[in-house]
Short mmCIF file of C-alpha atoms and ligand atoms in Angstrom, two decimals:
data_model
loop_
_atom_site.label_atom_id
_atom_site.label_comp_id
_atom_site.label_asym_id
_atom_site.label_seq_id
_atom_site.Cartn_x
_atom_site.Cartn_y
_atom_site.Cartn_z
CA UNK A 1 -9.49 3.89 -23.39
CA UNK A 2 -9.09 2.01 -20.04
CA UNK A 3 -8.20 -1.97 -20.56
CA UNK A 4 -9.31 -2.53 -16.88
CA UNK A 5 -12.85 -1.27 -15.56
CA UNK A 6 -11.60 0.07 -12.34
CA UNK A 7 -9.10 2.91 -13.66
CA UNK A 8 -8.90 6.55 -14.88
CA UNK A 9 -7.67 6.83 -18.54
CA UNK A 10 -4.66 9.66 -18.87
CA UNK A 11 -2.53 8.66 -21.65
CA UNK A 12 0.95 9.74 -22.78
CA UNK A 13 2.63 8.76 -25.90
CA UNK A 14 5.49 7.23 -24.37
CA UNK A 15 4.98 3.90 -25.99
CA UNK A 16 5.42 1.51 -29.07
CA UNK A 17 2.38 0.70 -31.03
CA UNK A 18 0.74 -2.38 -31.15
CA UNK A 19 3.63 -4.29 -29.68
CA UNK A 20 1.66 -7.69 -29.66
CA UNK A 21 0.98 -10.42 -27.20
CA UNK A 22 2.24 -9.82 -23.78
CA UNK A 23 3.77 -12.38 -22.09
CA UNK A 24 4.74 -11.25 -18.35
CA UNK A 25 3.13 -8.32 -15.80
CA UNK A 26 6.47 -6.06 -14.43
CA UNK A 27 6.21 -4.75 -10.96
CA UNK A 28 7.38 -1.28 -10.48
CA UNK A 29 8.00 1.59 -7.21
CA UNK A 30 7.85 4.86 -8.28
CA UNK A 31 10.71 5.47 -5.44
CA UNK A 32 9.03 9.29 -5.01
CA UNK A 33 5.78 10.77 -5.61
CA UNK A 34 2.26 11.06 -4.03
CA UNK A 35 -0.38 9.91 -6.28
CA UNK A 36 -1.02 7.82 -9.31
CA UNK A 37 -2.86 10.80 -10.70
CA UNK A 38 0.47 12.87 -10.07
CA UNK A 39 3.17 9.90 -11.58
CA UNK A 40 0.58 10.17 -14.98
CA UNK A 41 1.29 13.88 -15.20
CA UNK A 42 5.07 13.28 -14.99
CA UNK A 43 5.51 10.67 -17.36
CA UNK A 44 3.33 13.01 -19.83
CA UNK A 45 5.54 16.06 -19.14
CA UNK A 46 8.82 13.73 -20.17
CA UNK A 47 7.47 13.78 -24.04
CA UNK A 48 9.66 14.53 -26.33
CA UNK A 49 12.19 14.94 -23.86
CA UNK A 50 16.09 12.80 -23.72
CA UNK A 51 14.08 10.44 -21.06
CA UNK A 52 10.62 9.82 -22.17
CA UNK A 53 8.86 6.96 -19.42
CA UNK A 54 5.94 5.82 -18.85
CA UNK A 55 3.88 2.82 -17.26
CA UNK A 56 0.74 0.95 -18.54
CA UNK A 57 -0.86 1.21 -14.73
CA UNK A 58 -0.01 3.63 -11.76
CA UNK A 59 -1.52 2.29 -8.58
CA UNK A 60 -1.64 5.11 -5.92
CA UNK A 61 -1.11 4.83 -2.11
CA UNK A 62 -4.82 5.56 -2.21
CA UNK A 63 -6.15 2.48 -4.31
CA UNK A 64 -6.61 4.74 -7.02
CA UNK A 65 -5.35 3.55 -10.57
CA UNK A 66 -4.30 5.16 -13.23
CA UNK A 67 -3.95 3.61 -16.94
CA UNK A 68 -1.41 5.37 -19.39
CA UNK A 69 -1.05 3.26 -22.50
CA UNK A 70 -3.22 0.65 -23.63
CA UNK A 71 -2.37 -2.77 -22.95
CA UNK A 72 -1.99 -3.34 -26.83
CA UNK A 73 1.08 -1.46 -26.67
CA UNK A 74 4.22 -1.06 -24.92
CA UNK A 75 5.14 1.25 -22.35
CA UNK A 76 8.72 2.63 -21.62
CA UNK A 77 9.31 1.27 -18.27
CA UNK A 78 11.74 -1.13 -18.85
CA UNK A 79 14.50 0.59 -20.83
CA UNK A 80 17.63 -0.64 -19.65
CA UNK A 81 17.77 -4.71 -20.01
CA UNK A 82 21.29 -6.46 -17.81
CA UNK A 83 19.88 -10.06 -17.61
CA UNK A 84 20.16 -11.86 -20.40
CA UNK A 85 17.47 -13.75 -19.76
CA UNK A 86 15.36 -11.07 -21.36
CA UNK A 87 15.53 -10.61 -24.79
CA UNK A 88 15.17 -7.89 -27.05
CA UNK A 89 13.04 -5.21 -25.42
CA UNK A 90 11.10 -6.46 -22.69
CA UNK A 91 8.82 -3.43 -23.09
CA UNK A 92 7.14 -4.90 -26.32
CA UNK A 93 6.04 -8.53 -24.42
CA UNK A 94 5.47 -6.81 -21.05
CA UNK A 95 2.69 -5.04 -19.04
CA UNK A 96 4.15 -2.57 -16.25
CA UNK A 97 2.37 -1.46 -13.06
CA UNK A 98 3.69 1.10 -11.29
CA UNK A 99 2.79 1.28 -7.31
CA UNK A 100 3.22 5.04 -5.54
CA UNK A 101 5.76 5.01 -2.90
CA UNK A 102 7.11 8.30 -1.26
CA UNK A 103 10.33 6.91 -0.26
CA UNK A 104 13.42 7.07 -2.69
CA UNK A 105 14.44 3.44 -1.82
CA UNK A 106 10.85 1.73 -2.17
CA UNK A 107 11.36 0.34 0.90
CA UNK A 108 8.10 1.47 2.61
CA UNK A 109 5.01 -1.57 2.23
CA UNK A 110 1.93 -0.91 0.38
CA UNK A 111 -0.39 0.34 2.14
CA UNK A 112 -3.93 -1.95 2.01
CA UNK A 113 -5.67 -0.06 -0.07
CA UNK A 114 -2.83 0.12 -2.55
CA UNK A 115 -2.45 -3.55 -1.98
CA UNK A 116 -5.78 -4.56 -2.64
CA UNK A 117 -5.88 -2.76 -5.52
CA UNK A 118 -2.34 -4.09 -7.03
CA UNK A 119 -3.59 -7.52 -6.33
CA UNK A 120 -7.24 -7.36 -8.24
CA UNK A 121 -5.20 -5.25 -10.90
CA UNK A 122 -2.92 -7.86 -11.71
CA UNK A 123 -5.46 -10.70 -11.85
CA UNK A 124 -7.40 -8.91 -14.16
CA UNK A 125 -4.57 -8.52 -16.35
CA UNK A 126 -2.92 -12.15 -16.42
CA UNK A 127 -6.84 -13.18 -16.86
CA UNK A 128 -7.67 -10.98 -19.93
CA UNK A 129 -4.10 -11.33 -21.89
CA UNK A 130 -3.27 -15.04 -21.03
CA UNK A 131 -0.43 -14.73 -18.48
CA UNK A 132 0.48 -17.00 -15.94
CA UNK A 133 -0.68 -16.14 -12.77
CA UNK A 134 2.71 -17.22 -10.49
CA UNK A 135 6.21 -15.99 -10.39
CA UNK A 136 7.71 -15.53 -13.90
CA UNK A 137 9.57 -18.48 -15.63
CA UNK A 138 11.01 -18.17 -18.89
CA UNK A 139 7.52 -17.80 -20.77
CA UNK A 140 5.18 -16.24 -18.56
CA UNK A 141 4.26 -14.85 -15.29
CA UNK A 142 4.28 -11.76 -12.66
CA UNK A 143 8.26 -10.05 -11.74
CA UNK A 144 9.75 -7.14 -10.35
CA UNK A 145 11.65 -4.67 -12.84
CA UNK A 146 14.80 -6.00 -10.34
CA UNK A 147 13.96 -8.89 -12.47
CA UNK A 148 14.85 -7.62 -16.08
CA UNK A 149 17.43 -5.28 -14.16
CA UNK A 150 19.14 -6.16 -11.29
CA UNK A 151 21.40 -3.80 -11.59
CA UNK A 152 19.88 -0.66 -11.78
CA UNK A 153 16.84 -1.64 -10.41
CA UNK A 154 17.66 -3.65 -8.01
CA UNK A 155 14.96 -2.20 -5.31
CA UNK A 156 12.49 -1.60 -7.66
CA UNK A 157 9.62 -2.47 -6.60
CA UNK A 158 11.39 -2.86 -3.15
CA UNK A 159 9.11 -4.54 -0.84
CA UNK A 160 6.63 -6.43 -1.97
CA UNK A 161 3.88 -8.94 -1.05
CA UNK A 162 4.99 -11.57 -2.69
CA UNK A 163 3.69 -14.16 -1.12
CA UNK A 164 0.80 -12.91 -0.70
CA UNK A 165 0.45 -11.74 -4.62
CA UNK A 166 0.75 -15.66 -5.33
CA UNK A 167 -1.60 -16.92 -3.06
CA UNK A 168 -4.14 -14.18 -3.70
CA UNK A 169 -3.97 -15.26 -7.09
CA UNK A 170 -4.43 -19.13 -6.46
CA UNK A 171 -8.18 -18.28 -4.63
CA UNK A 172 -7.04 -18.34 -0.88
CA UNK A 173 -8.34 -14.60 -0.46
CA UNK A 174 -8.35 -15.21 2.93
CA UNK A 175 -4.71 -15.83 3.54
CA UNK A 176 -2.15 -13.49 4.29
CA UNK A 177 -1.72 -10.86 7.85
CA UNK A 178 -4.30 -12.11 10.48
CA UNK A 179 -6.02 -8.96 11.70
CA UNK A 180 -4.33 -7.53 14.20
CA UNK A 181 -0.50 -8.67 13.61
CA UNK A 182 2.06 -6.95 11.55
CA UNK A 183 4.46 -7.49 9.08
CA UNK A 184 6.95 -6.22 8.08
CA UNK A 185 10.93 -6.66 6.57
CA UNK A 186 9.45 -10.68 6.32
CA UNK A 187 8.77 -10.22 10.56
CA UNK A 188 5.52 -11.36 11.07
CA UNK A 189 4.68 -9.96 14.81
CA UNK A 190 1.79 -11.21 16.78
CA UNK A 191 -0.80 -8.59 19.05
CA UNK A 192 1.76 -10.04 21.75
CA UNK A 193 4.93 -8.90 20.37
CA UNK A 194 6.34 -12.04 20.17
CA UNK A 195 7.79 -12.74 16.44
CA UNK A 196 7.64 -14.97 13.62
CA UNK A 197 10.16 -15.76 10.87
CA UNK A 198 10.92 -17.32 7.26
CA UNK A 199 9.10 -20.61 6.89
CA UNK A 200 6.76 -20.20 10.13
CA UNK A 201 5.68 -16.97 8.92
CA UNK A 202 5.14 -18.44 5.23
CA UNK A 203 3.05 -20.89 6.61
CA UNK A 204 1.18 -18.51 8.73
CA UNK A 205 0.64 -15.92 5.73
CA UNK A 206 -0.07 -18.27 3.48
CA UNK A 207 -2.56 -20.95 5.59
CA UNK A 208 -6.14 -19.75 7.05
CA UNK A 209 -4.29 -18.96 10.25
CA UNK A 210 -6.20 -17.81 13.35
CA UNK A 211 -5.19 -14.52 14.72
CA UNK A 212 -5.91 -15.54 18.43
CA UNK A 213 -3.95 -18.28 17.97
CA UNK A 214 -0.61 -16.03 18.89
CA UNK A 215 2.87 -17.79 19.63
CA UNK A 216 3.60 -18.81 23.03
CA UNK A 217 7.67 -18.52 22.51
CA UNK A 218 10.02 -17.36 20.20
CA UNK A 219 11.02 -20.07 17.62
CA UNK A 220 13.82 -22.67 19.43
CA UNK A 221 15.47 -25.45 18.49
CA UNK A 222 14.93 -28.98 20.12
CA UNK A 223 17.28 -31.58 20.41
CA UNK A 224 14.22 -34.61 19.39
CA UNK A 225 11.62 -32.69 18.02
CA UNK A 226 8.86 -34.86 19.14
CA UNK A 227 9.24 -37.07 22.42
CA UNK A 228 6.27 -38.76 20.71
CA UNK A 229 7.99 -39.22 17.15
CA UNK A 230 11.92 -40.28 18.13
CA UNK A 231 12.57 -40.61 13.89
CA UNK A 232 11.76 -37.00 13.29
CA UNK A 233 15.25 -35.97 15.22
CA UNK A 234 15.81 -32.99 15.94
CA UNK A 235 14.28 -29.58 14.71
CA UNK A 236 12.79 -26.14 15.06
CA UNK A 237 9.57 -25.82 16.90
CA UNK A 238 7.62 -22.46 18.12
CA UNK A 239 4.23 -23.13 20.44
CA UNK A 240 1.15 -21.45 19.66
CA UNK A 241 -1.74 -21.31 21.32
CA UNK A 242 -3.37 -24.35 19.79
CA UNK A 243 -1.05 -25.16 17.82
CA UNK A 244 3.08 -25.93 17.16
CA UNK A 245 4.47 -25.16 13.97
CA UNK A 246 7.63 -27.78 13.37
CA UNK A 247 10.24 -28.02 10.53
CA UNK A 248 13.03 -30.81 10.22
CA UNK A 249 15.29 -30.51 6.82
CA UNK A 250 13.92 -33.36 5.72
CA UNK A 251 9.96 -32.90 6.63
CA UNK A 252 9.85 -28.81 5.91
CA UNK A 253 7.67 -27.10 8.05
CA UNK A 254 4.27 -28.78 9.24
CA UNK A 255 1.83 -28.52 12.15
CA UNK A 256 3.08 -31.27 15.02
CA UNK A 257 0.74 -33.10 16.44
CA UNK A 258 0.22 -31.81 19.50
CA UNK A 259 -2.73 -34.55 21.16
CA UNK A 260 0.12 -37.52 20.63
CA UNK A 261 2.70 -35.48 22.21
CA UNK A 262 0.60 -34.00 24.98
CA UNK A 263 -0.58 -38.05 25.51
CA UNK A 264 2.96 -38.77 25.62
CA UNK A 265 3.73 -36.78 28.16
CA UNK A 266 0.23 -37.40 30.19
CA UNK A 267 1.65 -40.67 30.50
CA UNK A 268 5.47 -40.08 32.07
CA UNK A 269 3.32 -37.89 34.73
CA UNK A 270 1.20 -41.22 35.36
CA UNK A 271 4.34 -43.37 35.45
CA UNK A 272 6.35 -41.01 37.75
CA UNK A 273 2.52 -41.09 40.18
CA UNK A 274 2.71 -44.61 39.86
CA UNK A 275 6.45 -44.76 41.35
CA UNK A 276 5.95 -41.76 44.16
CA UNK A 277 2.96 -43.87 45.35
CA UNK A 278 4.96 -47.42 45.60
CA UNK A 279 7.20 -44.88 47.41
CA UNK A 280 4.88 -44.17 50.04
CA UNK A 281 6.35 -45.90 52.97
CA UNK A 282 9.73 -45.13 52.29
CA UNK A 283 12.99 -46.58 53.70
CA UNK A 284 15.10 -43.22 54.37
CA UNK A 285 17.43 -44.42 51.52
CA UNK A 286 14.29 -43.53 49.67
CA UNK A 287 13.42 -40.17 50.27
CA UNK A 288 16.70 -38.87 47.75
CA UNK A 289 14.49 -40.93 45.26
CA UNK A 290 11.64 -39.15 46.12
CA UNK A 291 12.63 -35.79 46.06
CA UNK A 292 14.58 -36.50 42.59
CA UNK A 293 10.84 -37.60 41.11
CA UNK A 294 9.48 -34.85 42.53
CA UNK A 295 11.63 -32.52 40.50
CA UNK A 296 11.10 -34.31 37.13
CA UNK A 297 7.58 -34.22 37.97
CA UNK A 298 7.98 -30.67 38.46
CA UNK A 299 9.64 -30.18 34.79
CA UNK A 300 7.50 -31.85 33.13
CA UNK A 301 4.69 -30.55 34.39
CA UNK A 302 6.14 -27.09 33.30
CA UNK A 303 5.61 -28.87 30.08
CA UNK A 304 2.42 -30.15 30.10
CA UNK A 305 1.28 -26.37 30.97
CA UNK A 306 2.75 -25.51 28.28
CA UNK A 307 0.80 -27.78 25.85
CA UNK A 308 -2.38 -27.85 27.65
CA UNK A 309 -2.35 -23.63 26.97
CA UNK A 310 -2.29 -25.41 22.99
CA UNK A 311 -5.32 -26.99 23.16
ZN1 ZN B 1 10.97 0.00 -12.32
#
């Protein structure tokens, strides 16, 4: 019988008995098929054959899941072991979900349903049977069959969410795509089309983010990071609407903050006012002067549009 409440029971007997505890949940693509349903019929009809296989879980493009051997025992999903960090057969301390993908590279994402489903699936799991709930170490935890064999199955499950697995798994259910942006091949792309990569996107996927607050520019480095902040040097920096996501080598990536900056600049545009007006009555030497501070007041009030969109 079903382990987990939420799936349909059709067994196979592709699978040692009573294998023990189970130490780490293996990730699997089914590089072909069409539903979970469907993968549980094939693994039945490879009985007896040269190739027997078989998963605990099949989770279908659908959200449906499928359970084919009972958690107390081991499937044959993991046959072929070239890491030596795995010993012995991982398929007697292992529980392996397989997730429906049409593709014959795995490279298409779950869909929502399917993801939804993986992620409750897998909590469930690590809850009931005492595994950790992160990315595997050498004890515990949640990898992809790349994992065990990188050279095999090296896109297996192929993409992935990760990150989002991990955080889902923490409690912050509310993290991940805000509605109405994509992502996809670790792109995250806003309703605008403007894009957002590696540890901007982390931070996005993995923080409460808003999804009106869209970028404003394509990620670009700045030579002095924050006029404000002179010891942060220089870094990357990519405006948002009410917000500007910063990262120095030494700081990571963080949320600047934007009021001191925008105060900094507030007060070269007072400054520069200050100096036109003592200008007023100008000699002609002057009016070069003038015209130069009228340009900088120019640029940096390009700038201060900029920020004041943040707020
Ligand atoms: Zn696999």
């Amino acid at each position: 019988m079903v382990d987990y409440a939420g799936a349909i029971w059709s067994p196979n007997n592709n699978y040692f008995a009573n294998t023990g505890k189970k130490s780490f949940v293996i990730l699997h693509g089914t590089a072909g098929g069409y539903s979970a349903q469907g993968i549980a019929d094939y693994f039945r009809s490879t009985e007896g054959s040269n190739s027997p296989v078989s998963s605990h879980y099949v989770v279908g493009q659908d959200g449906q899941i499928v359970q084919c051997i009972a958690e107390k025992d081991g499937s044959y999903a993991n046959g072929v072991v070239n890491n030596p960090n795995w010993s012995s057969n991982p398929n007697l301390y292992t529980i392996s979900i397989e997730h429906v993908k049409s593709s014959n590279d795995n490279s298409e994402p779950l869909t929502p349903a399917q993801q939804a489903a993986s992620f409750a699936l897998i909590k469930d799991i690590c809850q009931r049977n005492g595994i950790g709930m992160h990315d595997a170490d050498d004890t515990t935890g949640i990898t992809g069959h790349f994992a065990i064999d990188p050279v095999n199955r090296a896109r297996c499950p192929g993409t992935y969410p990760w990150q989002e697995l991990f955080d889902y798994l923490k409690g912050n259910t509310n993290m991940g795509v805000p509605q109405g942006w994509k992502d996809s091949n670790n792109v995250l792309t806003a309703p605008n089309g403007i894009q957002v990569t590696l540890g901007f996107r982390d931070h996005i996927l993995s923080s409460n983010w808003d999804k009106d607050n869209w970028p404003l520019e394509p990620e670009k480095h700045l030579t002095g990071l924050e006029m404000s902040n002179p010891s942060l040097g220089d870094g990357q920096s990519q405006l948002f609407r009410w917000k500007r996501l910063e990262y120095t080598p030494k700081m990571g990536v963080f949320e600047g903050w934007l009021g001191q900056e925008l105060a900094w600049y507030q007060k070269q545009v007072t400054d520069m006012e200050k100096q036109i007006a003592a200008l007023q009555h100008p000699q002609p030497a002057n009016l070069v002067q003038i015209n130069t501070l009228g340009k900088q007041i120019a640029d940096d009030a390009q700038l201060i549009l900029k920020l004041s969109q943040a707020q």
